[in-house]
mmCIF file with all atom_site columns, C-alpha atoms in Angstrom:
data_model
loop_
_atom_site.group_PDB
_atom_site.id
_atom_site.type_symbol
_atom_site.label_atom_id
_atom_site.label_alt_id
_atom_site.label_comp_id
_atom_site.label_asym_id
_atom_site.label_entity_id
_atom_site.label_seq_id
_atom_site.pdbx_PDB_ins_code
_atom_site.Cartn_x
_atom_site.Cartn_y
_atom_site.Cartn_z
_atom_site.occupancy
_atom_site.B_iso_or_equiv
_atom_site.pdbx_formal_charge
_atom_site.auth_seq_id
_atom_site.auth_comp_id
_atom_site.auth_asym_id
_atom_site.auth_atom_id
_atom_site.pdbx_PDB_model_num
ATOM 1   C CA . MET V 1 1   ? 49.733 -167.630 164.916 1.00 67.00 ? 1   MET V CA 1
ATOM 2   C CA . VAL V 1 2   ? 51.252 -169.335 161.971 1.00 73.00 ? 2   VAL V CA 1
ATOM 3   C CA . ASP V 1 3   ? 50.904 -168.337 158.798 1.00 70.00 ? 3   ASP V CA 1
ATOM 4   C CA . ASN V 1 4   ? 52.337 -171.190 156.879 1.00 62.00 ? 4   ASN V CA 1
ATOM 5   C CA . GLY V 1 5   ? 53.534 -170.234 153.171 1.00 62.00 ? 5   GLY V CA 1
ATOM 6   C CA . SER V 1 6   ? 49.506 -168.637 152.814 1.00 66.00 ? 6   SER V CA 1
ATOM 7   C CA . ARG V 1 7   ? 49.739 -166.968 149.447 1.00 70.00 ? 7   ARG V CA 1
ATOM 8   C CA . ASP V 1 8   ? 46.614 -165.370 149.992 1.00 70.00 ? 8   ASP V CA 1
ATOM 9   C CA . GLY V 1 9   ? 47.466 -161.472 152.594 1.00 67.00 ? 9   GLY V CA 1
ATOM 10  C CA . THR V 1 10  ? 46.947 -163.440 155.362 1.00 67.00 ? 10  THR V CA 1
ATOM 11  C CA . ALA V 1 11  ? 51.275 -162.594 156.037 1.00 67.00 ? 11  ALA V CA 1
ATOM 12  C CA . GLU V 1 12  ? 50.224 -158.709 155.309 1.00 70.00 ? 12  GLU V CA 1
ATOM 13  C CA . LEU V 1 13  ? 47.294 -158.490 156.910 1.00 71.00 ? 13  LEU V CA 1
ATOM 14  C CA . LEU V 1 14  ? 48.373 -159.247 160.129 1.00 66.00 ? 14  LEU V CA 1
ATOM 15  C CA . ALA V 1 15  ? 52.590 -157.371 159.532 1.00 69.00 ? 15  ALA V CA 1
ATOM 16  C CA . ARG V 1 16  ? 49.961 -154.140 160.251 1.00 73.00 ? 16  ARG V CA 1
ATOM 17  C CA . ARG V 1 17  ? 48.796 -155.881 164.001 1.00 77.00 ? 17  ARG V CA 1
ATOM 18  C CA . ASP V 1 18  ? 50.456 -154.630 167.031 1.00 73.00 ? 18  ASP V CA 1
ATOM 19  C CA . ASP V 1 19  ? 48.729 -157.195 169.319 1.00 69.00 ? 19  ASP V CA 1
ATOM 20  C CA . VAL V 1 20  ? 49.179 -160.395 167.783 1.00 67.00 ? 20  VAL V CA 1
ATOM 21  C CA . VAL V 1 21  ? 52.649 -162.892 167.778 1.00 69.00 ? 21  VAL V CA 1
ATOM 22  C CA . THR V 1 22  ? 52.767 -164.020 163.621 1.00 69.00 ? 22  THR V CA 1
ATOM 23  C CA . ILE V 1 23  ? 55.679 -166.241 162.756 1.00 65.00 ? 23  ILE V CA 1
ATOM 24  C CA . THR V 1 24  ? 55.318 -166.243 158.545 1.00 70.00 ? 24  THR V CA 1
ATOM 25  C CA . ASN V 1 25  ? 57.147 -169.363 156.658 1.00 60.00 ? 25  ASN V CA 1
ATOM 26  C CA . ARG V 1 26  ? 57.674 -168.360 152.633 1.00 74.00 ? 26  ARG V CA 1
ATOM 27  C CA . THR V 1 27  ? 57.550 -171.711 152.895 1.00 66.00 ? 27  THR V CA 1
ATOM 28  C CA . ASN V 1 28  ? 54.730 -174.199 154.110 1.00 63.00 ? 28  ASN V CA 1
ATOM 29  C CA . ARG V 1 29  ? 56.499 -176.550 156.080 1.00 69.00 ? 29  ARG V CA 1
ATOM 30  C CA . GLY V 1 30  ? 54.382 -179.259 157.220 1.00 71.00 ? 30  GLY V CA 1
ATOM 31  C CA . VAL V 1 31  ? 51.570 -179.154 159.170 1.00 83.00 ? 31  VAL V CA 1
ATOM 32  C CA . ALA V 1 32  ? 53.552 -180.439 162.580 1.00 88.00 ? 32  ALA V CA 1
ATOM 33  C CA . PRO V 1 33  ? 56.788 -178.000 162.471 1.00 84.00 ? 33  PRO V CA 1
ATOM 34  C CA . ALA V 1 34  ? 54.450 -174.842 162.100 1.00 88.00 ? 34  ALA V CA 1
ATOM 35  C CA . ARG V 1 35  ? 52.191 -175.503 164.893 1.00 88.00 ? 35  ARG V CA 1
ATOM 36  C CA . ASN V 1 36  ? 55.779 -176.647 166.530 1.00 88.00 ? 36  ASN V CA 1
ATOM 37  C CA . GLN V 1 37  ? 57.313 -172.699 165.920 1.00 88.00 ? 37  GLN V CA 1
ATOM 38  C CA . GLY V 1 38  ? 53.780 -171.609 168.120 1.00 85.00 ? 38  GLY V CA 1
ATOM 39  C CA . LEU V 1 39  ? 53.854 -174.472 170.371 1.00 92.00 ? 39  LEU V CA 1
ATOM 40  C CA . ARG V 1 40  ? 56.951 -173.162 171.555 1.00 91.00 ? 40  ARG V CA 1
ATOM 41  C CA . ARG V 1 41  ? 56.615 -169.722 171.751 1.00 89.00 ? 41  ARG V CA 1
ATOM 42  C CA . ALA V 1 42  ? 53.914 -170.538 173.839 1.00 88.00 ? 42  ALA V CA 1
ATOM 43  C CA . ARG V 1 43  ? 53.947 -169.075 177.507 1.00 89.00 ? 43  ARG V CA 1
ATOM 44  C CA . GLY V 1 44  ? 50.452 -169.792 179.241 1.00 93.00 ? 44  GLY V CA 1
ATOM 45  C CA . ALA V 1 45  ? 49.667 -173.209 180.375 1.00 97.00 ? 45  ALA V CA 1
ATOM 46  C CA . LEU V 1 46  ? 47.135 -174.385 178.302 1.00 98.00 ? 46  LEU V CA 1
ATOM 47  C CA . VAL V 1 47  ? 48.170 -173.993 174.875 1.00 96.00 ? 47  VAL V CA 1
ATOM 48  C CA . ALA V 1 48  ? 46.202 -174.605 171.797 1.00 96.00 ? 48  ALA V CA 1
ATOM 49  C CA . LEU V 1 49  ? 46.275 -175.167 168.518 1.00 95.00 ? 49  LEU V CA 1
ATOM 50  C CA . LEU V 1 50  ? 42.953 -173.827 166.013 1.00 93.00 ? 50  LEU V CA 1
ATOM 51  C CA . ASP V 1 51  ? 43.444 -174.502 162.902 1.00 91.00 ? 51  ASP V CA 1
ATOM 52  C CA . VAL V 1 52  ? 42.339 -171.582 159.847 1.00 88.00 ? 52  VAL V CA 1
ATOM 53  C CA . ASP V 1 53  ? 39.100 -173.221 158.636 1.00 92.00 ? 53  ASP V CA 1
ATOM 54  C CA . THR V 1 54  ? 37.324 -173.349 161.832 1.00 95.00 ? 54  THR V CA 1
ATOM 55  C CA . VAL V 1 55  ? 34.785 -171.502 163.413 1.00 97.00 ? 55  VAL V CA 1
ATOM 56  C CA . PRO V 1 56  ? 34.924 -171.079 167.650 1.00 97.00 ? 56  PRO V CA 1
ATOM 57  C CA . ALA V 1 57  ? 31.418 -170.784 168.942 1.00 98.00 ? 57  ALA V CA 1
ATOM 58  C CA . PRO V 1 58  ? 30.778 -168.144 171.958 1.00 98.00 ? 58  PRO V CA 1
ATOM 59  C CA . GLY V 1 59  ? 32.080 -169.911 174.110 1.00 98.00 ? 59  GLY V CA 1
ATOM 60  C CA . SER V 1 60  ? 34.134 -172.297 173.459 1.00 98.00 ? 60  SER V CA 1
ATOM 61  C CA . PHE V 1 61  ? 37.108 -172.118 174.989 1.00 98.00 ? 61  PHE V CA 1
ATOM 62  C CA . ALA V 1 62  ? 36.392 -170.802 177.908 1.00 98.00 ? 62  ALA V CA 1
ATOM 63  C CA . THR V 1 63  ? 34.819 -174.463 178.439 1.00 98.00 ? 63  THR V CA 1
ATOM 64  C CA . LEU V 1 64  ? 38.051 -176.309 176.778 1.00 98.00 ? 64  LEU V CA 1
ATOM 65  C CA . VAL V 1 65  ? 39.465 -173.602 179.799 1.00 98.00 ? 65  VAL V CA 1
ATOM 66  C CA . ALA V 1 66  ? 37.148 -175.352 182.420 1.00 98.00 ? 66  ALA V CA 1
ATOM 67  C CA . ARG V 1 67  ? 36.810 -178.709 181.373 1.00 98.00 ? 67  ARG V CA 1
ATOM 68  C CA . MET V 1 68  ? 41.157 -179.211 181.484 1.00 98.00 ? 68  MET V CA 1
ATOM 69  C CA . GLN V 1 69  ? 40.872 -176.930 185.442 1.00 98.00 ? 69  GLN V CA 1
ATOM 70  C CA . ALA V 1 70  ? 38.554 -179.194 186.350 1.00 98.00 ? 70  ALA V CA 1
ATOM 71  C CA . ALA V 1 71  ? 40.577 -182.487 185.693 1.00 97.00 ? 71  ALA V CA 1
ATOM 72  C CA . PRO V 1 72  ? 43.823 -182.518 185.992 1.00 97.00 ? 72  PRO V CA 1
ATOM 73  C CA . ARG V 1 73  ? 44.856 -185.217 184.887 1.00 98.00 ? 73  ARG V CA 1
ATOM 74  C CA . VAL V 1 74  ? 43.642 -184.593 181.200 1.00 98.00 ? 74  VAL V CA 1
ATOM 75  C CA . GLY V 1 75  ? 46.047 -183.539 178.770 1.00 98.00 ? 75  GLY V CA 1
ATOM 76  C CA . LEU V 1 76  ? 43.680 -182.182 175.694 1.00 98.00 ? 76  LEU V CA 1
ATOM 77  C CA . VAL V 1 77  ? 40.494 -181.462 175.307 1.00 98.00 ? 77  VAL V CA 1
ATOM 78  C CA . GLY V 1 78  ? 38.430 -181.415 171.510 1.00 98.00 ? 78  GLY V CA 1
ATOM 79  C CA . PRO V 1 79  ? 35.220 -179.733 170.687 1.00 98.00 ? 79  PRO V CA 1
ATOM 80  C CA . LYS V 1 80  ? 32.687 -181.169 168.836 1.00 98.00 ? 80  LYS V CA 1
ATOM 81  C CA . LEU V 1 81  ? 33.256 -179.555 165.520 1.00 98.00 ? 81  LEU V CA 1
ATOM 82  C CA . VAL V 1 82  ? 30.292 -179.206 163.195 1.00 98.00 ? 82  VAL V CA 1
ATOM 83  C CA . GLY V 1 83  ? 29.886 -178.632 159.609 1.00 97.00 ? 83  GLY V CA 1
ATOM 84  C CA . PRO V 1 84  ? 29.123 -175.343 157.727 1.00 96.00 ? 84  PRO V CA 1
ATOM 85  C CA . ASP V 1 85  ? 25.026 -176.646 158.152 1.00 96.00 ? 85  ASP V CA 1
ATOM 86  C CA . GLY V 1 86  ? 25.437 -177.925 161.344 1.00 96.00 ? 86  GLY V CA 1
ATOM 87  C CA . ALA V 1 87  ? 26.103 -181.572 161.153 1.00 97.00 ? 87  ALA V CA 1
ATOM 88  C CA . LEU V 1 88  ? 28.684 -183.604 163.612 1.00 97.00 ? 88  LEU V CA 1
ATOM 89  C CA . GLN V 1 89  ? 31.883 -184.638 162.107 1.00 97.00 ? 89  GLN V CA 1
ATOM 90  C CA . TYR V 1 90  ? 33.193 -187.410 163.638 1.00 96.00 ? 90  TYR V CA 1
ATOM 91  C CA . SER V 1 91  ? 36.841 -185.566 164.813 1.00 97.00 ? 91  SER V CA 1
ATOM 92  C CA . CYS V 1 92  ? 37.154 -188.017 168.299 1.00 97.00 ? 92  CYS V CA 1
ATOM 93  C CA . ARG V 1 93  ? 38.193 -191.406 167.595 1.00 96.00 ? 93  ARG V CA 1
ATOM 94  C CA . ARG V 1 94  ? 39.978 -195.215 168.624 1.00 95.00 ? 94  ARG V CA 1
ATOM 95  C CA . PHE V 1 95  ? 43.634 -195.468 167.594 1.00 95.00 ? 95  PHE V CA 1
ATOM 96  C CA . PRO V 1 96  ? 43.089 -196.730 164.317 1.00 88.00 ? 96  PRO V CA 1
ATOM 97  C CA . THR V 1 97  ? 44.848 -200.404 163.488 1.00 88.00 ? 97  THR V CA 1
ATOM 98  C CA . LEU V 1 98  ? 46.650 -201.244 160.261 1.00 85.00 ? 98  LEU V CA 1
ATOM 99  C CA . VAL V 1 99  ? 42.781 -203.605 160.108 1.00 80.00 ? 99  VAL V CA 1
ATOM 100 C CA . ASP V 1 100 ? 41.611 -200.171 159.871 1.00 79.00 ? 100 ASP V CA 1
ATOM 101 C CA . LYS V 1 101 ? 43.215 -199.061 157.530 1.00 76.00 ? 101 LYS V CA 1
ATOM 102 C CA . VAL V 1 102 ? 42.340 -202.253 154.892 1.00 80.00 ? 102 VAL V CA 1
ATOM 103 C CA . LEU V 1 103 ? 39.194 -202.563 155.915 1.00 75.00 ? 103 LEU V CA 1
ATOM 104 C CA . ARG V 1 104 ? 38.613 -198.354 154.978 1.00 73.00 ? 104 ARG V CA 1
ATOM 105 C CA . ARG V 1 105 ? 39.884 -199.640 150.702 1.00 76.00 ? 105 ARG V CA 1
ATOM 106 C CA . LEU V 1 106 ? 36.614 -202.302 150.502 1.00 73.00 ? 106 LEU V CA 1
ATOM 107 C CA . PRO V 1 107 ? 32.611 -201.158 149.736 1.00 74.00 ? 107 PRO V CA 1
ATOM 108 C CA . ALA V 1 108 ? 31.230 -199.338 152.329 1.00 67.00 ? 108 ALA V CA 1
ATOM 109 C CA . ARG V 1 109 ? 28.958 -202.076 152.486 1.00 65.00 ? 109 ARG V CA 1
ATOM 110 C CA . LEU V 1 110 ? 31.831 -203.857 153.945 1.00 65.00 ? 110 LEU V CA 1
ATOM 111 C CA . GLY V 1 111 ? 33.931 -201.849 155.835 1.00 66.00 ? 111 GLY V CA 1
ATOM 112 C CA . GLY V 1 112 ? 31.813 -199.491 157.095 1.00 73.00 ? 112 GLY V CA 1
ATOM 113 C CA . ALA V 1 113 ? 30.573 -201.256 160.310 1.00 77.00 ? 113 ALA V CA 1
ATOM 114 C CA . VAL V 1 114 ? 34.315 -201.188 160.766 1.00 77.00 ? 114 VAL V CA 1
ATOM 115 C CA . MET V 1 115 ? 34.261 -197.284 160.252 1.00 81.00 ? 115 MET V CA 1
ATOM 116 C CA . ASP V 1 116 ? 31.757 -196.533 161.979 1.00 87.00 ? 116 ASP V CA 1
ATOM 117 C CA . ASP V 1 117 ? 33.425 -198.384 164.699 1.00 87.00 ? 117 ASP V CA 1
ATOM 118 C CA . VAL V 1 118 ? 36.376 -196.404 164.595 1.00 89.00 ? 118 VAL V CA 1
ATOM 119 C CA . GLU V 1 119 ? 35.046 -192.857 164.962 1.00 92.00 ? 119 GLU V CA 1
ATOM 120 C CA . LEU V 1 120 ? 32.058 -193.445 167.143 1.00 94.00 ? 120 LEU V CA 1
ATOM 121 C CA . ARG V 1 121 ? 29.961 -193.441 164.954 1.00 93.00 ? 121 ARG V CA 1
ATOM 122 C CA . TRP V 1 122 ? 27.156 -195.303 167.414 1.00 92.00 ? 122 TRP V CA 1
ATOM 123 C CA . TRP V 1 123 ? 27.751 -192.863 170.181 1.00 95.00 ? 123 TRP V CA 1
ATOM 124 C CA . ASP V 1 124 ? 25.261 -189.146 170.630 1.00 96.00 ? 124 ASP V CA 1
ATOM 125 C CA . HIS V 1 125 ? 28.264 -187.598 171.212 1.00 97.00 ? 125 HIS V CA 1
ATOM 126 C CA . ALA V 1 126 ? 26.089 -185.045 174.003 1.00 96.00 ? 126 ALA V CA 1
ATOM 127 C CA . GLY V 1 127 ? 28.240 -185.478 176.586 1.00 97.00 ? 127 GLY V CA 1
ATOM 128 C CA . VAL V 1 128 ? 31.836 -185.450 178.051 1.00 98.00 ? 128 VAL V CA 1
ATOM 129 C CA . ARG V 1 129 ? 34.362 -188.995 176.487 1.00 98.00 ? 129 ARG V CA 1
ATOM 130 C CA . GLU V 1 130 ? 37.528 -190.166 177.376 1.00 98.00 ? 130 GLU V CA 1
ATOM 131 C CA . VAL V 1 131 ? 38.773 -191.827 174.291 1.00 98.00 ? 131 VAL V CA 1
ATOM 132 C CA . ASP V 1 132 ? 42.061 -192.117 172.312 1.00 98.00 ? 132 ASP V CA 1
ATOM 133 C CA . TYR V 1 133 ? 42.065 -189.061 169.873 1.00 98.00 ? 133 TYR V CA 1
ATOM 134 C CA . VAL V 1 134 ? 40.666 -186.130 168.774 1.00 98.00 ? 134 VAL V CA 1
ATOM 135 C CA . ILE V 1 135 ? 41.497 -184.653 165.073 1.00 95.00 ? 135 ILE V CA 1
ATOM 136 C CA . GLY V 1 136 ? 43.393 -181.257 165.653 1.00 95.00 ? 136 GLY V CA 1
ATOM 137 C CA . ALA V 1 137 ? 41.512 -178.801 163.782 1.00 96.00 ? 137 ALA V CA 1
ATOM 138 C CA . CYS V 1 138 ? 41.666 -177.641 167.405 1.00 97.00 ? 138 CYS V CA 1
ATOM 139 C CA . GLN V 1 139 ? 42.755 -179.728 170.472 1.00 98.00 ? 139 GLN V CA 1
ATOM 140 C CA . LEU V 1 140 ? 42.830 -177.900 173.505 1.00 98.00 ? 140 LEU V CA 1
ATOM 141 C CA . ILE V 1 141 ? 46.661 -179.062 175.587 1.00 98.00 ? 141 ILE V CA 1
ATOM 142 C CA . ARG V 1 142 ? 48.338 -178.801 178.743 1.00 98.00 ? 142 ARG V CA 1
ATOM 143 C CA . LYS V 1 143 ? 51.907 -177.384 178.681 1.00 97.00 ? 143 LYS V CA 1
ATOM 144 C CA . ALA V 1 144 ? 52.388 -179.027 181.612 1.00 97.00 ? 144 ALA V CA 1
ATOM 145 C CA . ALA V 1 145 ? 50.987 -182.448 179.782 1.00 98.00 ? 145 ALA V CA 1
ATOM 146 C CA . LEU V 1 146 ? 52.799 -180.661 176.465 1.00 97.00 ? 146 LEU V CA 1
ATOM 147 C CA . ASP V 1 147 ? 55.970 -180.800 178.470 1.00 97.00 ? 147 ASP V CA 1
ATOM 148 C CA . GLU V 1 148 ? 56.115 -184.288 179.799 1.00 98.00 ? 148 GLU V CA 1
ATOM 149 C CA . VAL V 1 149 ? 55.427 -186.306 175.915 1.00 98.00 ? 149 VAL V CA 1
ATOM 150 C CA . GLY V 1 150 ? 57.437 -183.801 174.275 1.00 97.00 ? 150 GLY V CA 1
ATOM 151 C CA . LEU V 1 151 ? 56.053 -181.268 170.909 1.00 96.00 ? 151 LEU V CA 1
ATOM 152 C CA . LEU V 1 152 ? 54.403 -183.157 167.960 1.00 95.00 ? 152 LEU V CA 1
ATOM 153 C CA . ASP V 1 153 ? 56.682 -185.034 165.398 1.00 94.00 ? 153 ASP V CA 1
ATOM 154 C CA . GLU V 1 154 ? 58.747 -183.370 162.789 1.00 91.00 ? 154 GLU V CA 1
ATOM 155 C CA . ARG V 1 155 ? 58.318 -186.360 160.603 1.00 91.00 ? 155 ARG V CA 1
ATOM 156 C CA . ILE V 1 156 ? 54.522 -185.884 159.303 1.00 87.00 ? 156 ILE V CA 1
ATOM 157 C CA . PHE V 1 157 ? 54.076 -183.171 156.738 1.00 80.00 ? 157 PHE V CA 1
ATOM 158 C CA . TYR V 1 158 ? 50.571 -183.552 157.668 1.00 80.00 ? 158 TYR V CA 1
ATOM 159 C CA . GLY V 1 159 ? 48.279 -186.423 158.579 1.00 81.00 ? 159 GLY V CA 1
ATOM 160 C CA . PRO V 1 160 ? 48.726 -188.647 161.771 1.00 92.00 ? 160 PRO V CA 1
ATOM 161 C CA . GLU V 1 161 ? 50.901 -186.206 164.250 1.00 94.00 ? 161 GLU V CA 1
ATOM 162 C CA . ASP V 1 162 ? 47.823 -185.331 166.055 1.00 96.00 ? 162 ASP V CA 1
ATOM 163 C CA . VAL V 1 163 ? 47.219 -189.458 166.802 1.00 96.00 ? 163 VAL V CA 1
ATOM 164 C CA . ASP V 1 164 ? 49.984 -189.562 167.908 1.00 97.00 ? 164 ASP V CA 1
ATOM 165 C CA . LEU V 1 165 ? 50.209 -187.079 169.896 1.00 98.00 ? 165 LEU V CA 1
ATOM 166 C CA . CYS V 1 166 ? 47.234 -188.685 172.245 1.00 98.00 ? 166 CYS V CA 1
ATOM 167 C CA . LEU V 1 167 ? 48.214 -191.829 171.699 1.00 98.00 ? 167 LEU V CA 1
ATOM 168 C CA . ARG V 1 168 ? 51.609 -190.616 174.016 1.00 98.00 ? 168 ARG V CA 1
ATOM 169 C CA . LEU V 1 169 ? 49.583 -188.748 176.176 1.00 98.00 ? 169 LEU V CA 1
ATOM 170 C CA . HIS V 1 170 ? 48.122 -191.857 176.979 1.00 98.00 ? 170 HIS V CA 1
ATOM 171 C CA . ARG V 1 171 ? 50.915 -194.082 177.466 1.00 98.00 ? 171 ARG V CA 1
ATOM 172 C CA . ALA V 1 172 ? 52.180 -191.004 179.487 1.00 98.00 ? 172 ALA V CA 1
ATOM 173 C CA . GLY V 1 173 ? 48.912 -191.392 181.822 1.00 98.00 ? 173 GLY V CA 1
ATOM 174 C CA . TRP V 1 174 ? 47.383 -187.894 180.906 1.00 98.00 ? 174 TRP V CA 1
ATOM 175 C CA . ARG V 1 175 ? 43.889 -187.839 179.328 1.00 98.00 ? 175 ARG V CA 1
ATOM 176 C CA . VAL V 1 176 ? 42.086 -187.251 175.868 1.00 98.00 ? 176 VAL V CA 1
ATOM 177 C CA . GLU V 1 177 ? 38.418 -186.518 177.087 1.00 98.00 ? 177 GLU V CA 1
ATOM 178 C CA . TYR V 1 178 ? 36.213 -184.564 174.137 1.00 98.00 ? 178 TYR V CA 1
ATOM 179 C CA . VAL V 1 179 ? 34.274 -182.231 175.012 1.00 98.00 ? 179 VAL V CA 1
ATOM 180 C CA . PRO V 1 180 ? 30.847 -181.376 173.186 1.00 98.00 ? 180 PRO V CA 1
ATOM 181 C CA . GLU V 1 181 ? 29.351 -179.186 175.213 1.00 98.00 ? 181 GLU V CA 1
ATOM 182 C CA . ALA V 1 182 ? 32.007 -176.616 173.486 1.00 98.00 ? 182 ALA V CA 1
ATOM 183 C CA . VAL V 1 183 ? 31.013 -176.245 169.455 1.00 98.00 ? 183 VAL V CA 1
ATOM 184 C CA . VAL V 1 184 ? 33.512 -175.246 166.916 1.00 98.00 ? 184 VAL V CA 1
ATOM 185 C CA . MET V 1 185 ? 32.455 -175.339 162.876 1.00 98.00 ? 185 MET V CA 1
ATOM 186 C CA . HIS V 1 186 ? 35.318 -177.186 160.759 1.00 97.00 ? 186 HIS V CA 1
ATOM 187 C CA . LEU V 1 187 ? 34.938 -175.662 156.898 1.00 94.00 ? 187 LEU V CA 1
ATOM 188 C CA . GLU V 1 188 ? 37.666 -178.617 155.756 1.00 80.00 ? 188 GLU V CA 1
ATOM 189 C CA . ARG V 1 189 ? 38.656 -177.752 153.548 1.00 65.00 ? 189 ARG V CA 1
ATOM 190 C CA . ARG V 1 190 ? 38.705 -178.588 149.421 1.00 47.00 ? 190 ARG V CA 1
ATOM 191 C CA . VAL V 1 191 ? 42.574 -179.639 150.345 1.00 44.00 ? 191 VAL V CA 1
ATOM 192 C CA . THR V 1 192 ? 42.226 -181.283 153.315 1.00 46.00 ? 192 THR V CA 1
ATOM 193 C CA . ARG V 1 193 ? 39.192 -182.747 151.738 1.00 44.00 ? 193 ARG V CA 1
ATOM 194 C CA . LYS V 1 194 ? 40.916 -183.677 149.109 1.00 43.00 ? 194 LYS V CA 1
ATOM 195 C CA . LEU V 1 195 ? 44.254 -185.501 150.817 1.00 39.00 ? 195 LEU V CA 1
ATOM 196 C CA . LEU V 1 196 ? 42.267 -187.085 153.267 1.00 41.00 ? 196 LEU V CA 1
ATOM 197 C CA . SER V 1 197 ? 39.815 -189.318 151.043 1.00 38.00 ? 197 SER V CA 1
ATOM 198 C CA . THR V 1 198 ? 43.837 -190.619 149.306 1.00 34.00 ? 198 THR V CA 1
ATOM 199 C CA . LEU V 1 199 ? 45.009 -192.018 152.749 1.00 37.00 ? 199 LEU V CA 1
#
């Protein structure tokens, strides 16, 4: 686990446990650098990224692992993310474009259809599907794929490091899949929502 400059006592709590390997940063180094610290220490054939504001449902990681074992050219999978109320979060998407970003700034009645398409809102999210990318709140990644394309881009402090990684995986011939049978509650801390609203 990587504690990225928390101030809530997490580092002190984890220091008392001998069953968790913890990397503690004095300050927030950014998402990509902190995740890479953990990825460099990981030794398994599959590695997981899981944000602090997530709660996996029982069996979710077993489901993700099973999918990876069944599909050797899948480099990364993501689960269905839901809010505390069980509402679907649109966490698998198509790659963004400059046009998407411009239209996102327009009133919903003008740019809404484009955003619906980017976030695949027209799809029922009921089955496994190959997608452009899944957001980084929860990802299971094949270590062999990561070794081929490289770690997260540390020039990205917060934001599209997940998009960049999935793009590099696609370019190298790996698939990215959304696996809705695995469910993870994503609390979306206020800081996350505030940052996303400014992008």
